[in-house]
Amino acid sequence: MLNRAEQDYIKVIIVLEDKNTEEYLSNKELVKKFGHTPQTVNETIKKLVNKDLVEYVPYKGCKLTKEGREIGTRLIRIHRIWEYFLYEKLGYTWEQVHEEAEKLEHVTSFLLEERLYEYLGRPEQCPHGSYIPKLNDSSGTN
């Protein structure tokens, strides 16, 4: 079981990996993104390594394992489904949907995720135009 901080790290890593041209993501990039101390970033990465979700190579950085990418892709999927629901069905503004979806993604079961996706007519994009990954897709954020 992953706590919210670990889930956030996985989600940020997959987004940065998909934008990065290097194979490994430096801890400095995570320090910059989160505003955490290097020690906090190192401790969180170590926890994810121990759970076999992240591979870490000293002086190179980290990257998600296959399982880590699957979890990261699912978190992005849930987040974007919630954004779509909040915007299309509840009338939230663009500015509001991200923060609410950020909270909801951490407490959404597989069953709720799939039912919500079906209810919404299997949308392909969130309100911001980003691709909503299919179930069991580990392609990341693209």
PDB file of C-alpha atoms in Angstrom:
ATOM      1  CA  MET A   1       0.000   0.000   0.000  1.00  0.00           C
ATOM      2  CA  LEU A   2       1.317   3.404  -0.956  1.00  0.00           C
ATOM      3  CA  ASN A   3       0.755   6.545   1.046  1.00  0.00           C
ATOM      4  CA  ARG A   4      -0.259   9.788  -0.631  1.00  0.00           C
ATOM      5  CA  ALA A   5       3.286  11.185  -0.752  1.00  0.00           C
ATOM      6  CA  GLU A   6       4.585   8.029  -2.444  1.00  0.00           C
ATOM      7  CA  GLN A   7       1.736   8.182  -4.956  1.00  0.00           C
ATOM      8  CA  ASP A   8       2.545  11.829  -5.653  1.00  0.00           C
ATOM      9  CA  TYR A   9       6.207  10.979  -6.239  1.00  0.00           C
ATOM     10  CA  ILE A  10       5.311   8.200  -8.670  1.00  0.00           C
ATOM     11  CA  LYS A  11       2.951  10.483 -10.567  1.00  0.00           C
ATOM     12  CA  VAL A  12       5.503  13.287 -10.791  1.00  0.00           C
ATOM     13  CA  ILE A  13       8.269  10.880 -11.820  1.00  0.00           C
ATOM     14  CA  ILE A  14       6.212   9.453 -14.689  1.00  0.00           C
ATOM     15  CA  VAL A  15       5.335  12.948 -15.937  1.00  0.00           C
ATOM     16  CA  LEU A  16       8.977  14.076 -15.750  1.00  0.00           C
ATOM     17  CA  GLU A  17      10.229  10.821 -17.320  1.00  0.00           C
ATOM     18  CA  ASP A  18       7.916  11.324 -20.271  1.00  0.00           C
ATOM     19  CA  LYS A  19       9.270  14.867 -20.774  1.00  0.00           C
ATOM     20  CA  ASN A  20      12.905  13.990 -20.065  1.00  0.00           C
ATOM     21  CA  THR A  21      15.378  12.934 -22.736  1.00  0.00           C
ATOM     22  CA  GLU A  22      17.663  11.222 -20.214  1.00  0.00           C
ATOM     23  CA  GLU A  23      17.090   7.627 -19.099  1.00  0.00           C
ATOM     24  CA  TYR A  24      17.283   8.559 -15.413  1.00  0.00           C
ATOM     25  CA  LEU A  25      15.693  11.414 -13.528  1.00  0.00           C
ATOM     26  CA  SER A  26      17.995  13.271 -11.146  1.00  0.00           C
ATOM     27  CA  ASN A  27      16.999  13.799  -7.539  1.00  0.00           C
ATOM     28  CA  LYS A  28      17.713  17.500  -8.109  1.00  0.00           C
ATOM     29  CA  GLU A  29      14.767  17.601 -10.504  1.00  0.00           C
ATOM     30  CA  LEU A  30      12.512  16.129  -7.817  1.00  0.00           C
ATOM     31  CA  VAL A  31      13.838  18.544  -5.191  1.00  0.00           C
ATOM     32  CA  LYS A  32      13.015  21.404  -7.557  1.00  0.00           C
ATOM     33  CA  LYS A  33       9.567  20.051  -8.463  1.00  0.00           C
ATOM     34  CA  PHE A  34       8.407  19.327  -4.905  1.00  0.00           C
ATOM     35  CA  GLY A  35      10.346  21.971  -3.018  1.00  0.00           C
ATOM     36  CA  HIS A  36      11.430  19.264  -0.573  1.00  0.00           C
ATOM     37  CA  THR A  37      14.891  18.906   0.915  1.00  0.00           C
ATOM     38  CA  PRO A  38      17.315  16.524  -0.801  1.00  0.00           C
ATOM     39  CA  GLN A  39      17.097  14.304   2.302  1.00  0.00           C
ATOM     40  CA  THR A  40      13.301  14.021   2.033  1.00  0.00           C
ATOM     41  CA  VAL A  41      13.530  13.195  -1.668  1.00  0.00           C
ATOM     42  CA  ASN A  42      16.235  10.574  -1.017  1.00  0.00           C
ATOM     43  CA  GLU A  43      14.187   8.954   1.765  1.00  0.00           C
ATOM     44  CA  THR A  44      11.058   8.770  -0.377  1.00  0.00           C
ATOM     45  CA  ILE A  45      12.973   7.360  -3.353  1.00  0.00           C
ATOM     46  CA  LYS A  46      14.542   4.759  -1.053  1.00  0.00           C
ATOM     47  CA  LYS A  47      11.062   3.674   0.125  1.00  0.00           C
ATOM     48  CA  LEU A  48       9.922   3.335  -3.489  1.00  0.00           C
ATOM     49  CA  VAL A  49      13.057   1.350  -4.358  1.00  0.00           C
ATOM     50  CA  ASN A  50      12.312  -1.013  -1.449  1.00  0.00           C
ATOM     51  CA  LYS A  51       8.809  -1.519  -2.872  1.00  0.00           C
ATOM     52  CA  ASP A  52      10.289  -2.297  -6.325  1.00  0.00           C
ATOM     53  CA  LEU A  53       8.555   0.693  -7.890  1.00  0.00           C
ATOM     54  CA  VAL A  54      11.659   2.747  -8.633  1.00  0.00           C
ATOM     55  CA  GLU A  55      15.128   1.802  -9.800  1.00  0.00           C
ATOM     56  CA  TYR A  56      17.921   4.009  -8.450  1.00  0.00           C
ATOM     57  CA  VAL A  57      21.459   4.260  -9.801  1.00  0.00           C
ATOM     58  CA  PRO A  58      23.926   6.396  -7.791  1.00  0.00           C
ATOM     59  CA  TYR A  59      25.100   9.526  -9.634  1.00  0.00           C
ATOM     60  CA  LYS A  60      22.521   8.930 -12.375  1.00  0.00           C
ATOM     61  CA  GLY A  61      19.171   9.108 -10.620  1.00  0.00           C
ATOM     62  CA  CYS A  62      15.973   7.127 -10.685  1.00  0.00           C
ATOM     63  CA  LYS A  63      13.396   5.744 -13.051  1.00  0.00           C
ATOM     64  CA  LEU A  64      10.172   3.845 -12.566  1.00  0.00           C
ATOM     65  CA  THR A  65      10.070   0.080 -12.823  1.00  0.00           C
ATOM     66  CA  LYS A  66       7.385  -1.564 -14.960  1.00  0.00           C
ATOM     67  CA  GLU A  67       5.117  -1.804 -11.914  1.00  0.00           C
ATOM     68  CA  GLY A  68       5.892   1.811 -10.992  1.00  0.00           C
ATOM     69  CA  ARG A  69       4.891   2.952 -14.491  1.00  0.00           C
ATOM     70  CA  GLU A  70       1.650   0.983 -14.251  1.00  0.00           C
ATOM     71  CA  ILE A  71       0.790   2.662 -10.951  1.00  0.00           C
ATOM     72  CA  GLY A  72       1.800   6.090 -12.282  1.00  0.00           C
ATOM     73  CA  THR A  73      -0.286   5.670 -15.408  1.00  0.00           C
ATOM     74  CA  ARG A  74      -3.292   4.592 -13.335  1.00  0.00           C
ATOM     75  CA  LEU A  75      -2.935   7.644 -11.069  1.00  0.00           C
ATOM     76  CA  ILE A  76      -2.860   9.900 -14.126  1.00  0.00           C
ATOM     77  CA  ARG A  77      -5.864   8.085 -15.578  1.00  0.00           C
ATOM     78  CA  ILE A  78      -7.893   8.522 -12.392  1.00  0.00           C
ATOM     79  CA  HIS A  79      -6.863  12.165 -12.077  1.00  0.00           C
ATOM     80  CA  ARG A  80      -7.936  12.967 -15.634  1.00  0.00           C
ATOM     81  CA  ILE A  81     -11.222  11.057 -15.313  1.00  0.00           C
ATOM     82  CA  TRP A  82     -12.028  13.092 -12.200  1.00  0.00           C
ATOM     83  CA  GLU A  83     -11.100  16.319 -13.993  1.00  0.00           C
ATOM     84  CA  TYR A  84     -13.460  15.399 -16.820  1.00  0.00           C
ATOM     85  CA  PHE A  85     -16.291  14.565 -14.394  1.00  0.00           C
ATOM     86  CA  LEU A  86     -15.849  17.711 -12.322  1.00  0.00           C
ATOM     87  CA  TYR A  87     -15.710  19.961 -15.378  1.00  0.00           C
ATOM     88  CA  GLU A  88     -18.370  18.331 -17.568  1.00  0.00           C
ATOM     89  CA  LYS A  89     -20.892  17.168 -14.955  1.00  0.00           C
ATOM     90  CA  LEU A  90     -20.452  19.446 -11.950  1.00  0.00           C
ATOM     91  CA  GLY A  91     -19.492  22.679 -13.690  1.00  0.00           C
ATOM     92  CA  TYR A  92     -16.144  23.221 -11.987  1.00  0.00           C
ATOM     93  CA  THR A  93     -13.876  25.739 -13.689  1.00  0.00           C
ATOM     94  CA  TRP A  94     -10.550  24.790 -15.272  1.00  0.00           C
ATOM     95  CA  GLU A  95      -8.791  26.361 -12.316  1.00  0.00           C
ATOM     96  CA  GLN A  96     -10.783  24.273  -9.807  1.00  0.00           C
ATOM     97  CA  VAL A  97     -10.681  20.812 -11.385  1.00  0.00           C
ATOM     98  CA  HIS A  98      -6.996  20.055 -10.869  1.00  0.00           C
ATOM     99  CA  GLU A  99      -6.944  20.631  -7.117  1.00  0.00           C
ATOM    100  CA  GLU A 100     -10.123  18.603  -6.535  1.00  0.00           C
ATOM    101  CA  ALA A 101      -8.971  15.765  -8.800  1.00  0.00           C
ATOM    102  CA  GLU A 102      -5.657  15.734  -6.916  1.00  0.00           C
ATOM    103  CA  LYS A 103      -7.543  14.918  -3.700  1.00  0.00           C
ATOM    104  CA  LEU A 104      -9.920  12.384  -5.238  1.00  0.00           C
ATOM    105  CA  GLU A 105      -7.291  10.354  -7.135  1.00  0.00           C
ATOM    106  CA  HIS A 106      -5.851   9.046  -3.859  1.00  0.00           C
ATOM    107  CA  VAL A 107      -9.118   7.570  -2.572  1.00  0.00           C
ATOM    108  CA  THR A 108     -10.594   6.087  -5.757  1.00  0.00           C
ATOM    109  CA  SER A 109     -11.083   2.323  -5.946  1.00  0.00           C
ATOM    110  CA  PHE A 110     -10.678   0.325  -9.149  1.00  0.00           C
ATOM    111  CA  LEU A 111     -14.443  -0.244  -9.216  1.00  0.00           C
ATOM    112  CA  LEU A 112     -15.293   3.454  -8.860  1.00  0.00           C
ATOM    113  CA  GLU A 113     -12.667   4.371 -11.444  1.00  0.00           C
ATOM    114  CA  GLU A 114     -14.128   2.022 -14.038  1.00  0.00           C
ATOM    115  CA  ARG A 115     -17.771   2.869 -13.271  1.00  0.00           C
ATOM    116  CA  LEU A 116     -17.062   6.594 -13.481  1.00  0.00           C
ATOM    117  CA  TYR A 117     -15.204   6.109 -16.767  1.00  0.00           C
ATOM    118  CA  GLU A 118     -18.148   4.151 -18.218  1.00  0.00           C
ATOM    119  CA  TYR A 119     -20.681   6.670 -16.883  1.00  0.00           C
ATOM    120  CA  LEU A 120     -18.811   9.473 -18.631  1.00  0.00           C
ATOM    121  CA  GLY A 121     -18.896   7.625 -21.974  1.00  0.00           C
ATOM    122  CA  ARG A 122     -15.226   6.584 -21.965  1.00  0.00           C
ATOM    123  CA  PRO A 123     -13.735  10.042 -22.579  1.00  0.00           C
ATOM    124  CA  GLU A 124     -10.419  10.157 -24.401  1.00  0.00           C
ATOM    125  CA  GLN A 125      -9.203  13.522 -23.071  1.00  0.00           C
ATOM    126  CA  CYS A 126      -9.454  15.553 -19.893  1.00  0.00           C
ATOM    127  CA  PRO A 127     -10.717  19.170 -20.048  1.00  0.00           C
ATOM    128  CA  HIS A 128      -7.128  20.352 -20.543  1.00  0.00           C
ATOM    129  CA  GLY A 129      -6.815  18.203 -23.683  1.00  0.00           C
ATOM    130  CA  SER A 130      -4.526  15.561 -22.177  1.00  0.00           C
ATOM    131  CA  TYR A 131      -4.940  11.902 -23.139  1.00  0.00           C
ATOM    132  CA  ILE A 132      -6.773   9.663 -20.634  1.00  0.00           C
ATOM    133  CA  PRO A 133      -4.875   6.348 -20.603  1.00  0.00           C
ATOM    134  CA  LYS A 134      -6.914   3.182 -21.086  1.00  0.00           C
ATOM    135  CA  LEU A 135      -7.178   0.619 -18.301  1.00  0.00           C
ATOM    136  CA  ASN A 136      -4.037  -1.565 -18.094  1.00  0.00           C
ATOM    137  CA  ASP A 137      -2.142   0.905 -20.279  1.00  0.00           C
ATOM    138  CA  SER A 138       1.312   1.707 -18.922  1.00  0.00           C
ATOM    139  CA  SER A 139       2.352   4.089 -21.671  1.00  0.00           C
ATOM    140  CA  GLY A 140       2.463   7.001 -19.276  1.00  0.00           C
ATOM    141  CA  THR A 141       1.204  10.503 -19.840  1.00  0.00           C
ATOM    142  CA  ASN A 142       1.259  10.726 -23.636  1.00  0.00           C
TER     143      ASN A 142
END
